Coordinates of N, CA and C and ligand atoms in Angstrom, one line a residue:
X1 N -15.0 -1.8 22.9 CA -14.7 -0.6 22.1 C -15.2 -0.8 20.7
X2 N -16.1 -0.4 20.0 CA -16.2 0.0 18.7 C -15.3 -0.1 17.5
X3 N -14.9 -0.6 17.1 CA -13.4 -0.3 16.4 C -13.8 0.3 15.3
X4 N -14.8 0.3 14.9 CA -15.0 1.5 13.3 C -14.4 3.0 13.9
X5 N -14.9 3.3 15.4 CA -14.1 5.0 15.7 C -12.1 4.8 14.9
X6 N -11.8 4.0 14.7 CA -10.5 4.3 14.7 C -11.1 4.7 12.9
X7 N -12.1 3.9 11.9 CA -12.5 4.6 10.7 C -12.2 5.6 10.5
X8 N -12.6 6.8 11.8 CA -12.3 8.1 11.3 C -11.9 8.9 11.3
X9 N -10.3 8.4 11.4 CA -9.3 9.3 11.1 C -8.8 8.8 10.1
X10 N -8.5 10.1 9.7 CA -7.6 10.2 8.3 C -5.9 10.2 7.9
X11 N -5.9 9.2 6.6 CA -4.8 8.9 6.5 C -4.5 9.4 5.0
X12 N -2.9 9.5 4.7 CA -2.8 9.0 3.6 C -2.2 7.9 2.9
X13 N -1.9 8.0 2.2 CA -1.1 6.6 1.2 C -0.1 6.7 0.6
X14 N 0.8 6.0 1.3 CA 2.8 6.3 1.1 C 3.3 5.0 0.7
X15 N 4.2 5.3 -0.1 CA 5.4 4.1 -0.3 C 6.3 4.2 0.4
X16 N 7.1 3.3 1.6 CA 8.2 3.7 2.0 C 9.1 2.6 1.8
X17 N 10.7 3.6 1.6 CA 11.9 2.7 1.3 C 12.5 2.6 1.9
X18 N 13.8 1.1 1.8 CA 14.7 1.5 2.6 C 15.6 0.7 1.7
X19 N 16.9 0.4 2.4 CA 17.8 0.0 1.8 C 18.4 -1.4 2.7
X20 N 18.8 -2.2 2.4 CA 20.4 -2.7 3.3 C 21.2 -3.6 2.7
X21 N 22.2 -2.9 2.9 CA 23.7 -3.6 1.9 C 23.3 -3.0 0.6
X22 N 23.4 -3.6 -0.7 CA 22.8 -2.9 -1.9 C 21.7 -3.8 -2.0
X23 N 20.8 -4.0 -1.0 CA 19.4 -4.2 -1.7 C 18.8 -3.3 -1.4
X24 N 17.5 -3.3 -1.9 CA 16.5 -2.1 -1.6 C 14.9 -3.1 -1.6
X25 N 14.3 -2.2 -0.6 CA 12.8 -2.4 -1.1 C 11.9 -1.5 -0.2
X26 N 10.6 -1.4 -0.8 CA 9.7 -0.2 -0.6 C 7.9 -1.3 -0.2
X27 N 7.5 -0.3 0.3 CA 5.9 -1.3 1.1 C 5.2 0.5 0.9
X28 N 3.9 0.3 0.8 CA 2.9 1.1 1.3 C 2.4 0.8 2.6
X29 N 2.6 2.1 3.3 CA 2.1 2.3 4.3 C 1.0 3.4 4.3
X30 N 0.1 3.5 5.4 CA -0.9 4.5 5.7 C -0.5 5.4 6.4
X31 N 0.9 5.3 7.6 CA 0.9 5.9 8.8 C 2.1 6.4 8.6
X32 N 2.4 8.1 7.8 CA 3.7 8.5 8.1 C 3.1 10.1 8.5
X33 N 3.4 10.9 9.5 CA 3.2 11.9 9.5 C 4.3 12.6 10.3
X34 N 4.2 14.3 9.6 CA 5.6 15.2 10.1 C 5.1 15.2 11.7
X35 N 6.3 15.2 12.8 CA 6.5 15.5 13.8 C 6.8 16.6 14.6
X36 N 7.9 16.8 13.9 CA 8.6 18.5 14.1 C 8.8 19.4 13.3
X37 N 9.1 20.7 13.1 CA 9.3 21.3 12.1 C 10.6 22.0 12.2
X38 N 11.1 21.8 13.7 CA 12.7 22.9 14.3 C 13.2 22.1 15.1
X39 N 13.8 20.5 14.4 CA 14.3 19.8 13.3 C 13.5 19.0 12.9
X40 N 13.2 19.7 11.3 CA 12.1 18.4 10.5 C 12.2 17.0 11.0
X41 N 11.2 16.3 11.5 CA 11.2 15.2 11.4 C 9.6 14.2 11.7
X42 N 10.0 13.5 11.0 CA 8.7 12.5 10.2 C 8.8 11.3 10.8
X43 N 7.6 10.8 11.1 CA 7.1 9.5 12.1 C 6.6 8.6 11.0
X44 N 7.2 7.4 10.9 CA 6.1 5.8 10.6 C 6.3 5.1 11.3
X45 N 5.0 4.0 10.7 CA 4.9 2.6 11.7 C 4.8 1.8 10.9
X46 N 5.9 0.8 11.1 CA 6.0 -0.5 10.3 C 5.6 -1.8 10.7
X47 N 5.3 -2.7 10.1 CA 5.0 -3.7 11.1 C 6.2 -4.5 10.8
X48 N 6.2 -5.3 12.0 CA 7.6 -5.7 11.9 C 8.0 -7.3 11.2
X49 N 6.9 -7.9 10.9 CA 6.8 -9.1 9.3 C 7.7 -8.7 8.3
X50 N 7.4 -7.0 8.3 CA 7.9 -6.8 6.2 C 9.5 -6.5 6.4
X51 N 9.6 -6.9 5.2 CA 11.1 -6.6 4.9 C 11.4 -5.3 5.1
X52 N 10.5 -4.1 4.8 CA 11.1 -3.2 4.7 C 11.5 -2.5 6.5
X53 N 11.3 -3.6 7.5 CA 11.0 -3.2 8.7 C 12.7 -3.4 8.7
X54 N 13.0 -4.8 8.4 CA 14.2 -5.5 8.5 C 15.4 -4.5 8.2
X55 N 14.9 -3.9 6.5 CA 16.0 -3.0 6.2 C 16.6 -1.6 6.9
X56 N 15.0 -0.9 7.3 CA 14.9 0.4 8.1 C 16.0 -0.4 9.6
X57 N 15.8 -1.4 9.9 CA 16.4 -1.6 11.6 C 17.9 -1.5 11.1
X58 N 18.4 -2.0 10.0 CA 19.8 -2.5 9.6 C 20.2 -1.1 9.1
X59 N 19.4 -0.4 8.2 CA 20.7 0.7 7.5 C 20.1 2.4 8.3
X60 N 18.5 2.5 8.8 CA 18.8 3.4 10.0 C 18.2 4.4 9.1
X61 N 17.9 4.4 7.9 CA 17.2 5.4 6.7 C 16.2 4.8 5.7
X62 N 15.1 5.9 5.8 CA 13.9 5.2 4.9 C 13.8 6.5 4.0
X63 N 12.8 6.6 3.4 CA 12.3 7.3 2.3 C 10.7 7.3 2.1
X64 N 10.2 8.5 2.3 CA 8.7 8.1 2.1 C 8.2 9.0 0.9
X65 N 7.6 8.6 -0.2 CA 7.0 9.1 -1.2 C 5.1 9.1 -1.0
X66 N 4.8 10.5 -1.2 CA 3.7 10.8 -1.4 C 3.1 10.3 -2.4
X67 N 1.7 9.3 -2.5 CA 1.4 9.4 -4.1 C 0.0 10.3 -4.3
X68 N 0.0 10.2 -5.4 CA -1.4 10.5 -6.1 C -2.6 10.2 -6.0
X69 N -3.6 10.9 -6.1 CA -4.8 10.2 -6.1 C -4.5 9.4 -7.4
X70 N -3.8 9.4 -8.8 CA -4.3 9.0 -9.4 C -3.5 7.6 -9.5
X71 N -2.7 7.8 -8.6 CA -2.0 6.1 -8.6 C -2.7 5.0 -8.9
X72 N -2.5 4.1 -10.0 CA -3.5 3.4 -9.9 C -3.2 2.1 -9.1
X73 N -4.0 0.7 -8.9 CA -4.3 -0.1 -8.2 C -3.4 -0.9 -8.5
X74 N -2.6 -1.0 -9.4 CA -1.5 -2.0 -9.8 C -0.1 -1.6 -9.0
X75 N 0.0 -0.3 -8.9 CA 1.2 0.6 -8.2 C 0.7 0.2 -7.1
X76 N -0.6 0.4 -6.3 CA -0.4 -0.2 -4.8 C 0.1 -1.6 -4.4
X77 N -0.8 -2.3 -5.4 CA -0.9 -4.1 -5.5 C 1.0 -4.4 -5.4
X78 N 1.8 -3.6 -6.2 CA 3.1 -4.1 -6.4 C 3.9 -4.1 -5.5
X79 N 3.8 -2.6 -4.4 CA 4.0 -1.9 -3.6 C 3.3 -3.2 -2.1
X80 N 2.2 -3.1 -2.0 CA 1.8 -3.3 -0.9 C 1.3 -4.5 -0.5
X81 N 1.0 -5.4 -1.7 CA 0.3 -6.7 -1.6 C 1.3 -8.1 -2.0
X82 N 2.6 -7.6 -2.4 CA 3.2 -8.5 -3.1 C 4.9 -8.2 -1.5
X83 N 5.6 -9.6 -1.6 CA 7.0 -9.3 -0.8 C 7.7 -9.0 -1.7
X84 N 8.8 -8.6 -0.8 CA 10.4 -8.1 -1.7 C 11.0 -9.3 -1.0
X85 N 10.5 -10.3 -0.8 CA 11.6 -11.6 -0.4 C 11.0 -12.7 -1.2
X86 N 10.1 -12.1 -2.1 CA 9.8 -13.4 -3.5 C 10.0 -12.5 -4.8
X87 N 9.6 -11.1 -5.3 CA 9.8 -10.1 -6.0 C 10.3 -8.7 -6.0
X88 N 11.2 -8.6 -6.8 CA 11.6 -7.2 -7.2 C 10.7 -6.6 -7.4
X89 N 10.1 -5.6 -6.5 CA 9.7 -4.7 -6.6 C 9.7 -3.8 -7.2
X90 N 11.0 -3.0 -7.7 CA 11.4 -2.1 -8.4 C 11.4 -1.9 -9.8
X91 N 11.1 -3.3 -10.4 CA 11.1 -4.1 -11.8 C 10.0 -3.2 -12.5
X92 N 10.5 -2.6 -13.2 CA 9.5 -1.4 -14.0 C 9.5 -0.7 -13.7
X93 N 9.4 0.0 -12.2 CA 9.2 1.0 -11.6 C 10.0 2.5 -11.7
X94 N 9.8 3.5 -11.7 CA 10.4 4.7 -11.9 C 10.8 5.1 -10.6
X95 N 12.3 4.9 -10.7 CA 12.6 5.5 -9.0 C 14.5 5.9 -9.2
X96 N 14.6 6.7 -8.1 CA 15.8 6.8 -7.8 C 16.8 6.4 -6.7
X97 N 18.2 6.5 -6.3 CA 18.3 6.5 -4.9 C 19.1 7.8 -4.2
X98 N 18.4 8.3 -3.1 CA 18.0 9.3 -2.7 C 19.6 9.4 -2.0
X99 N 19.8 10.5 -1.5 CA 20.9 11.2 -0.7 C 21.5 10.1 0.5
X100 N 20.5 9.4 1.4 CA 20.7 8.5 2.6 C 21.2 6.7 1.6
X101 N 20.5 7.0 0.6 CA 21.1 5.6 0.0 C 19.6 4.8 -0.4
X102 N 18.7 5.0 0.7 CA 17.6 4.4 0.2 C 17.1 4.6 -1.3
X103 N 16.4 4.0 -2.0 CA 15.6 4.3 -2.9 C 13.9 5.0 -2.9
X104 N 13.6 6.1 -3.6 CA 12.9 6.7 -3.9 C 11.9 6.6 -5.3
X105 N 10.6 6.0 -4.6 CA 9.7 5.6 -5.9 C 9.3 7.4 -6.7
X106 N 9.5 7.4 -7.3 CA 9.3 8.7 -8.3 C 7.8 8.3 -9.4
X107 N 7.1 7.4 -9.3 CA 5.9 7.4 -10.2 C 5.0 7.1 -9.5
X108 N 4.0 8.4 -10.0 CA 3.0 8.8 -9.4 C 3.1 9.7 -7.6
X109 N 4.2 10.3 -8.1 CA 5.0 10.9 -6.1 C 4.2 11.9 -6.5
X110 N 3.5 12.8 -6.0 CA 3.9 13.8 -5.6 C 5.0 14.9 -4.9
X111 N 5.5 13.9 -3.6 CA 6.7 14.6 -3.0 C 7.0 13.4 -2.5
X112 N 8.4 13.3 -2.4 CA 9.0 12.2 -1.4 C 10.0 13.3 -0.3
X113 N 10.3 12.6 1.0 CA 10.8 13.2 2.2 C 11.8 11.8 2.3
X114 N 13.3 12.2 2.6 CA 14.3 11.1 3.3 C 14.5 11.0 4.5
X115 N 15.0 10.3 5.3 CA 15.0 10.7 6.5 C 16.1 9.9 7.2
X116 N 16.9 9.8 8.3 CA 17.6 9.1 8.9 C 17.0 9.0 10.4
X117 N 16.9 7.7 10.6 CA 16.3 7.0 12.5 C 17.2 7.9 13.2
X118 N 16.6 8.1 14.3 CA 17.0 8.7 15.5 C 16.2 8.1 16.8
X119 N 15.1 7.9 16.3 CA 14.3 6.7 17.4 C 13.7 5.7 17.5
X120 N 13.2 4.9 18.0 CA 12.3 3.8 17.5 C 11.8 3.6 18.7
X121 N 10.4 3.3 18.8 CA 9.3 2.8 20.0 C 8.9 1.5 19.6
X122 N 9.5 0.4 20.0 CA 8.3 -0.8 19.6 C 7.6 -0.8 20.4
X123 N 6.2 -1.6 19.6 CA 4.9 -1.3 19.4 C 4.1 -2.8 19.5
X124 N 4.8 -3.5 19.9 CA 4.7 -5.0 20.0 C 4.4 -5.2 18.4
X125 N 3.2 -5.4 17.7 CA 3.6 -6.0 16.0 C 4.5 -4.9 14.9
X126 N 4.2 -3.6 15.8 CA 5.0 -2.6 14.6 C 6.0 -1.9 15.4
X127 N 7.1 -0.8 14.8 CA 7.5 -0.1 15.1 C 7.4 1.4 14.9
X128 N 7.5 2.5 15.7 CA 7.5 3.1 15.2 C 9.0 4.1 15.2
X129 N 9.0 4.3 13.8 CA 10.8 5.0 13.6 C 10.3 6.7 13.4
X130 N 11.3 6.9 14.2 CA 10.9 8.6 14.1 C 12.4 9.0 13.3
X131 N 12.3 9.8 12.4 CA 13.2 10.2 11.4 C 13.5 11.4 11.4
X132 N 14.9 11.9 11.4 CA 14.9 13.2 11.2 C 15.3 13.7 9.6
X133 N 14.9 14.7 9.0 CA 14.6 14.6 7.7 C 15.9 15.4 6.9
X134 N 16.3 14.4 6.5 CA 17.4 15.2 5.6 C 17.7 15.6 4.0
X135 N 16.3 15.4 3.4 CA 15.9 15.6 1.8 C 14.5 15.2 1.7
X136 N 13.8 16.5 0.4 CA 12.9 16.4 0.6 C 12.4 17.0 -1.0
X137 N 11.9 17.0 -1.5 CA 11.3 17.8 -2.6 C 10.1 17.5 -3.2
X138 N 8.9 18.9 -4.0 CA 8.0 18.2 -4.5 C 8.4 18.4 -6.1
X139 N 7.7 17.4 -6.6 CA 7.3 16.6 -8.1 C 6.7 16.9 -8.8
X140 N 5.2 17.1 -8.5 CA 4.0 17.4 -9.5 C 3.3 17.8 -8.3
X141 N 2.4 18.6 -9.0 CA 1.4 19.2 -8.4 C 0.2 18.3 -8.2
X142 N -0.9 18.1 -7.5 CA -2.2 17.4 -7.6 C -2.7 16.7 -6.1
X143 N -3.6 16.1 -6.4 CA -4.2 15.5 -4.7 C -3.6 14.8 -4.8
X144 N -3.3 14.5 -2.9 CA -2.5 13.0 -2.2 C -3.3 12.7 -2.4
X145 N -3.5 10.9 -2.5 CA -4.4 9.8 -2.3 C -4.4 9.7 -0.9
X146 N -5.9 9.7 -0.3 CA -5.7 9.6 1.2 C -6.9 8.0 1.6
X147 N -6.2 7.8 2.6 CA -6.4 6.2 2.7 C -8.2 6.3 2.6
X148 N -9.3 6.9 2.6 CA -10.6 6.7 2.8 C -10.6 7.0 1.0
X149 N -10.1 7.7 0.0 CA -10.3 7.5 -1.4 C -9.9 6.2 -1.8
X150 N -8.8 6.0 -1.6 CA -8.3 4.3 -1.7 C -9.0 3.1 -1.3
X151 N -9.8 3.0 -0.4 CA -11.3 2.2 0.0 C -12.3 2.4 -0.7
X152 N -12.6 3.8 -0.9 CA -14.3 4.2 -1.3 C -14.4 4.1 -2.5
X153 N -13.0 4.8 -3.5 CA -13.2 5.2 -4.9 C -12.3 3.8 -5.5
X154 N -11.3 3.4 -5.2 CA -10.5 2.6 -5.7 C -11.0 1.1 -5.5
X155 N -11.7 1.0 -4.4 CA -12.3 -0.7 -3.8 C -10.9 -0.9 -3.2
X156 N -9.5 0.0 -2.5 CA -8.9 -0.8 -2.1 C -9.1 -1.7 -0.9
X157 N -8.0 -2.6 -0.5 CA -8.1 -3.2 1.1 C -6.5 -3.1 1.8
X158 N -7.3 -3.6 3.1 CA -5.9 -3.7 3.9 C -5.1 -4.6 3.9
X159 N -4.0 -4.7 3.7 CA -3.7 -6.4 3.7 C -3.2 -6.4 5.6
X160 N -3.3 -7.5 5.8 CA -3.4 -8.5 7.4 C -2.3 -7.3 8.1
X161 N -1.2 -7.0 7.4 CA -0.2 -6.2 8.5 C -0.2 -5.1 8.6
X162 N -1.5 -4.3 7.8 CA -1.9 -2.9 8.1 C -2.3 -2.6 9.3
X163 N -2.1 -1.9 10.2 CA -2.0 -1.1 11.1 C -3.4 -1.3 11.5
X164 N -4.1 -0.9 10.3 CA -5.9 -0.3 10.8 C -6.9 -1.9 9.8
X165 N -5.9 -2.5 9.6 CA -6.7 -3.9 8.8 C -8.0 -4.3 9.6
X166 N -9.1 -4.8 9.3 CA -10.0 -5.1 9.5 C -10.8 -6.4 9.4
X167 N -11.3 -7.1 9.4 CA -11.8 -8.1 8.5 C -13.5 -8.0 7.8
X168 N -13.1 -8.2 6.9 CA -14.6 -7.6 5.8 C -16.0 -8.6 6.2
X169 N -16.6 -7.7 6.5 CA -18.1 -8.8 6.6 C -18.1 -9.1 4.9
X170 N -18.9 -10.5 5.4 CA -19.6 -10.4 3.7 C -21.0 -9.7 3.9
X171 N -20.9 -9.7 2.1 CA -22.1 -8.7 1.6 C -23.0 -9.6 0.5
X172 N -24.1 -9.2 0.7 CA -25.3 -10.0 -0.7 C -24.6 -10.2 -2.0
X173 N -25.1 -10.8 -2.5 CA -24.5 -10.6 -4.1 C -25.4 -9.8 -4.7
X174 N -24.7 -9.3 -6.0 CA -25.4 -8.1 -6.7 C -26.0 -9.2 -8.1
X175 N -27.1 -8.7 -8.4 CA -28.0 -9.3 -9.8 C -28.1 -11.0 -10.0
X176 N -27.4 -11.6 -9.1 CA -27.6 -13.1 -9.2 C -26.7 -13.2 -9.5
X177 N -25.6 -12.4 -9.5 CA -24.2 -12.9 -10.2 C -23.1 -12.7 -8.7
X178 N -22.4 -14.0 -8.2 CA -21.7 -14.0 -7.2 C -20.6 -13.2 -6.8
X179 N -19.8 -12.2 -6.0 CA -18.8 -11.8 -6.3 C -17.6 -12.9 -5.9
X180 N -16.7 -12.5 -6.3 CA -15.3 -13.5 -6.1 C -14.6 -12.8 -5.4
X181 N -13.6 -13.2 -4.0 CA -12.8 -12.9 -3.1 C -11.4 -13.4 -3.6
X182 N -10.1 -12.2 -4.3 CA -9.1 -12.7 -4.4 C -8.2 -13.4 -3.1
X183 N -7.7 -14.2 -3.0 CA -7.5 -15.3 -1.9 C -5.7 -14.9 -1.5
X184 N -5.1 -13.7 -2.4 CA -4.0 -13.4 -2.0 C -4.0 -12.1 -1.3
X185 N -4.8 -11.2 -1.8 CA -5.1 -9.9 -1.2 C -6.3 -9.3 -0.5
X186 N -7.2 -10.2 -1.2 CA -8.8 -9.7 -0.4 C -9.4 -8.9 -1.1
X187 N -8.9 -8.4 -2.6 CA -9.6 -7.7 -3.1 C -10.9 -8.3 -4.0
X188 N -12.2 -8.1 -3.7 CA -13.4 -8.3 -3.8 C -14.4 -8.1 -5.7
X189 N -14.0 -8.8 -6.4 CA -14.2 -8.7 -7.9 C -15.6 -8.6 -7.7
X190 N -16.5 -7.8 -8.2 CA -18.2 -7.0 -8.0 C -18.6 -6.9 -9.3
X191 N -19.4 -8.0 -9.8 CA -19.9 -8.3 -10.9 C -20.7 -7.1 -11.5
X192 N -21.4 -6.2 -10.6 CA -22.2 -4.9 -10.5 C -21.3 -3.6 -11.3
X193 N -19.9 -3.9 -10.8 CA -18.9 -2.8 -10.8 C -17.7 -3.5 -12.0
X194 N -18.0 -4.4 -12.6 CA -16.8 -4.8 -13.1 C -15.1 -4.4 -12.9
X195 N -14.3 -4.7 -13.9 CA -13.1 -3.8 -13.6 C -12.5 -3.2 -14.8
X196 N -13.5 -1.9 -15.3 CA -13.9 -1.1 -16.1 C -12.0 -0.9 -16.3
X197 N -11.0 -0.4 -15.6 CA -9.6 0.0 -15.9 C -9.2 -0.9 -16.3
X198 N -9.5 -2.7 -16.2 CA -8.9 -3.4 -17.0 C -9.5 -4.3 -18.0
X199 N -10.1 -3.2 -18.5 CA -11.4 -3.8 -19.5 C -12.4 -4.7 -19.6
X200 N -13.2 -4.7 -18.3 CA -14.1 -5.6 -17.8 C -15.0 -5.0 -17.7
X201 N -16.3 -4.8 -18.1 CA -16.9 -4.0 -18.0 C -18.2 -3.9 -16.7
X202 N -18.9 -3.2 -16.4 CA -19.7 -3.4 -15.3 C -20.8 -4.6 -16.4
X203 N -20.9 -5.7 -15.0 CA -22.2 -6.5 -15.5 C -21.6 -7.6 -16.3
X204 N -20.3 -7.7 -16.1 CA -19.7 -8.9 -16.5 C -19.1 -10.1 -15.2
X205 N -19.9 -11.1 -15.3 CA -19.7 -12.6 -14.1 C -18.7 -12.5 -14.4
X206 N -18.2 -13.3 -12.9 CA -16.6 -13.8 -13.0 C -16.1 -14.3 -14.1
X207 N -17.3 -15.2 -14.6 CA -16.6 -16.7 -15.2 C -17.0 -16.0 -16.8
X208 N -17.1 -14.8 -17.0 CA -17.1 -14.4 -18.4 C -15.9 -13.7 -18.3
X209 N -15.1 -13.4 -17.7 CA -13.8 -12.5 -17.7 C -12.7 -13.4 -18.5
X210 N -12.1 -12.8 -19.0 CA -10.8 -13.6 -20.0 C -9.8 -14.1 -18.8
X211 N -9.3 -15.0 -18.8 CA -8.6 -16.4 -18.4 C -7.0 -15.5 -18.1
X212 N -7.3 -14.4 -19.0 CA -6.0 -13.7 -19.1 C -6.4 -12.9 -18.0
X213 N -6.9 -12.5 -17.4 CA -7.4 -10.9 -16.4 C -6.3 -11.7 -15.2
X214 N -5.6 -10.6 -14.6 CA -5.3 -10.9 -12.7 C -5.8 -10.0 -12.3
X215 N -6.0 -10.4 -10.5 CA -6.3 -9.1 -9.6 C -5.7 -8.1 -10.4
X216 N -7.0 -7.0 -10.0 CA -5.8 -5.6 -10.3 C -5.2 -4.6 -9.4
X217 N -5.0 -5.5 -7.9 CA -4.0 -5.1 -7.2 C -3.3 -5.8 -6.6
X218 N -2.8 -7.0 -6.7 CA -2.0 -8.0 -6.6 C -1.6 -8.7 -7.6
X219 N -2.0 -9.0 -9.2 CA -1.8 -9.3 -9.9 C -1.8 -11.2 -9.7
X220 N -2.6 -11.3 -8.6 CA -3.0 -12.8 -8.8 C -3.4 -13.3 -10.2
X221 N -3.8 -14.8 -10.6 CA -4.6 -14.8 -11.5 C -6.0 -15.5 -11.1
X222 N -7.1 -15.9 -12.0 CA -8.4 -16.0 -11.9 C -8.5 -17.1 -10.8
X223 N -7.3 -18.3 -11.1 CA -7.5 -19.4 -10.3 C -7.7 -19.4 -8.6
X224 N -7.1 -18.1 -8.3 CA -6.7 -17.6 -7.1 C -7.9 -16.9 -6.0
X225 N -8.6 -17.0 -7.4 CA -10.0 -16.3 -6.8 C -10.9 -17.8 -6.2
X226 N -11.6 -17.2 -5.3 CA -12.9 -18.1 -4.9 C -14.6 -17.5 -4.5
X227 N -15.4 -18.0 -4.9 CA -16.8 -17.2 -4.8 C -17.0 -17.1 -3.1
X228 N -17.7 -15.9 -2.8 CA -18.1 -15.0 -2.0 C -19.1 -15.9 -1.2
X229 N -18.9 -16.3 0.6 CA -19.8 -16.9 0.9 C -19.8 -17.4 2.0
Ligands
LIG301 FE1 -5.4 -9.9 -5.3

């Protein structure tokens, strides 16, 4: 089978919460979509590694927030590339906790949906929890981020327990100048493309970047990186 056909379907890009006891934590996921409408209810698939899988099994309620196209790459990286069993997630973050108890990331939402389990299918590495929806509201107006913008326009990646993860061929180097593969995320530093949002500009080598720069969606640092090859 081909595996780029599964490329072309379309996703978007969600943070989802949960709770258990009074902890909380939240992951981005690709794969939440409505199921019913006569009784609302909303489908994801977690994989079953992340903590937030652990929490959804124990308290039986998640929370999924819509974001933005304009989310930027640090809100995914904190969300999606980093654990809530080494970091607070939440730490900075703009959120609340929603009606079911979960928490609700509020920056950069467009809409968040709550929901309480009613089913679950495992899936051998994931689950999928079907929710029936008991709070919902939108935020701001503007485009979802949908998972082919977050690849194409953002450089994002998958990390290993994504659903649709892949592994990246390598690619030439651009102008003689090597790219660097961050070694905690996979995000791909492009000498061609610099990282113009965190003041790098296009046409700047790795090894001219300030000592201070981390991924800017994992928030690794330089050391973490290794040349492309
Ligand atoms: Fe990284």
């Amino acid at each position: 089978m081909n595996t780029k056909a599964f490329q072309k379907i379309g996703y978007g890009v969600y943070i989802i919460c949960s709770k258990s006891g009074d902890r909380i934590n939240g992951q981005i996921a690709n794969t939440a979509f409505q199921v019913t409408s006569d009784p609302p209810t909303i489908a994801i698939s977690i994989n079953k590694l992340n903590l937030t899988h652990e929490f959804i099994k124990s308290s039986k309620v998640f929370s999924v927030s819509v974001l933005a196209r304009t989310a930027p790459m640090t809100l995914i990286g904190q969300f999606g590339f980093k654990c809530g069993r080494d970091v607070n997630k939440f730490e900075g973050i703009h959120y609340k906790i929603g009606t079911t108890g979960a928490p609700i990331v509020l920056e950069q939402t467009l809409s968040y949906i709550e929901a309480k389990v009613v089913k679950e299918m495992d899936c051998g590495t994931h689950t999928i929890f079907l929710g029936e929806v008991v709070d919902g509201d939108v935020l701001a107006d503007g485009e979802p981020m949908t998972y082919a913008y977050y690849h194409e326009v953002k450089g994002g990646k998958s990390p290993k327990t994504a659903p649709t993860y892949v592994k990246e061929e390598a690619s030439q180097p651009v102008e003689n100048k090597i790219r660097f593969v961050c070694s905690v995320c996979g995000y791909i530093y492009d000498p061609a493309k610099g990282d113009p949002d965190n003041g790098v500009a296009p046409g700047t080598s790795f090894e001219e970047i300030p000592d201070s720069w981390t991924c800017p969606i994992c928030g690794a640092s330089k050391e973490e990186f290794t040349a492309e090859g």
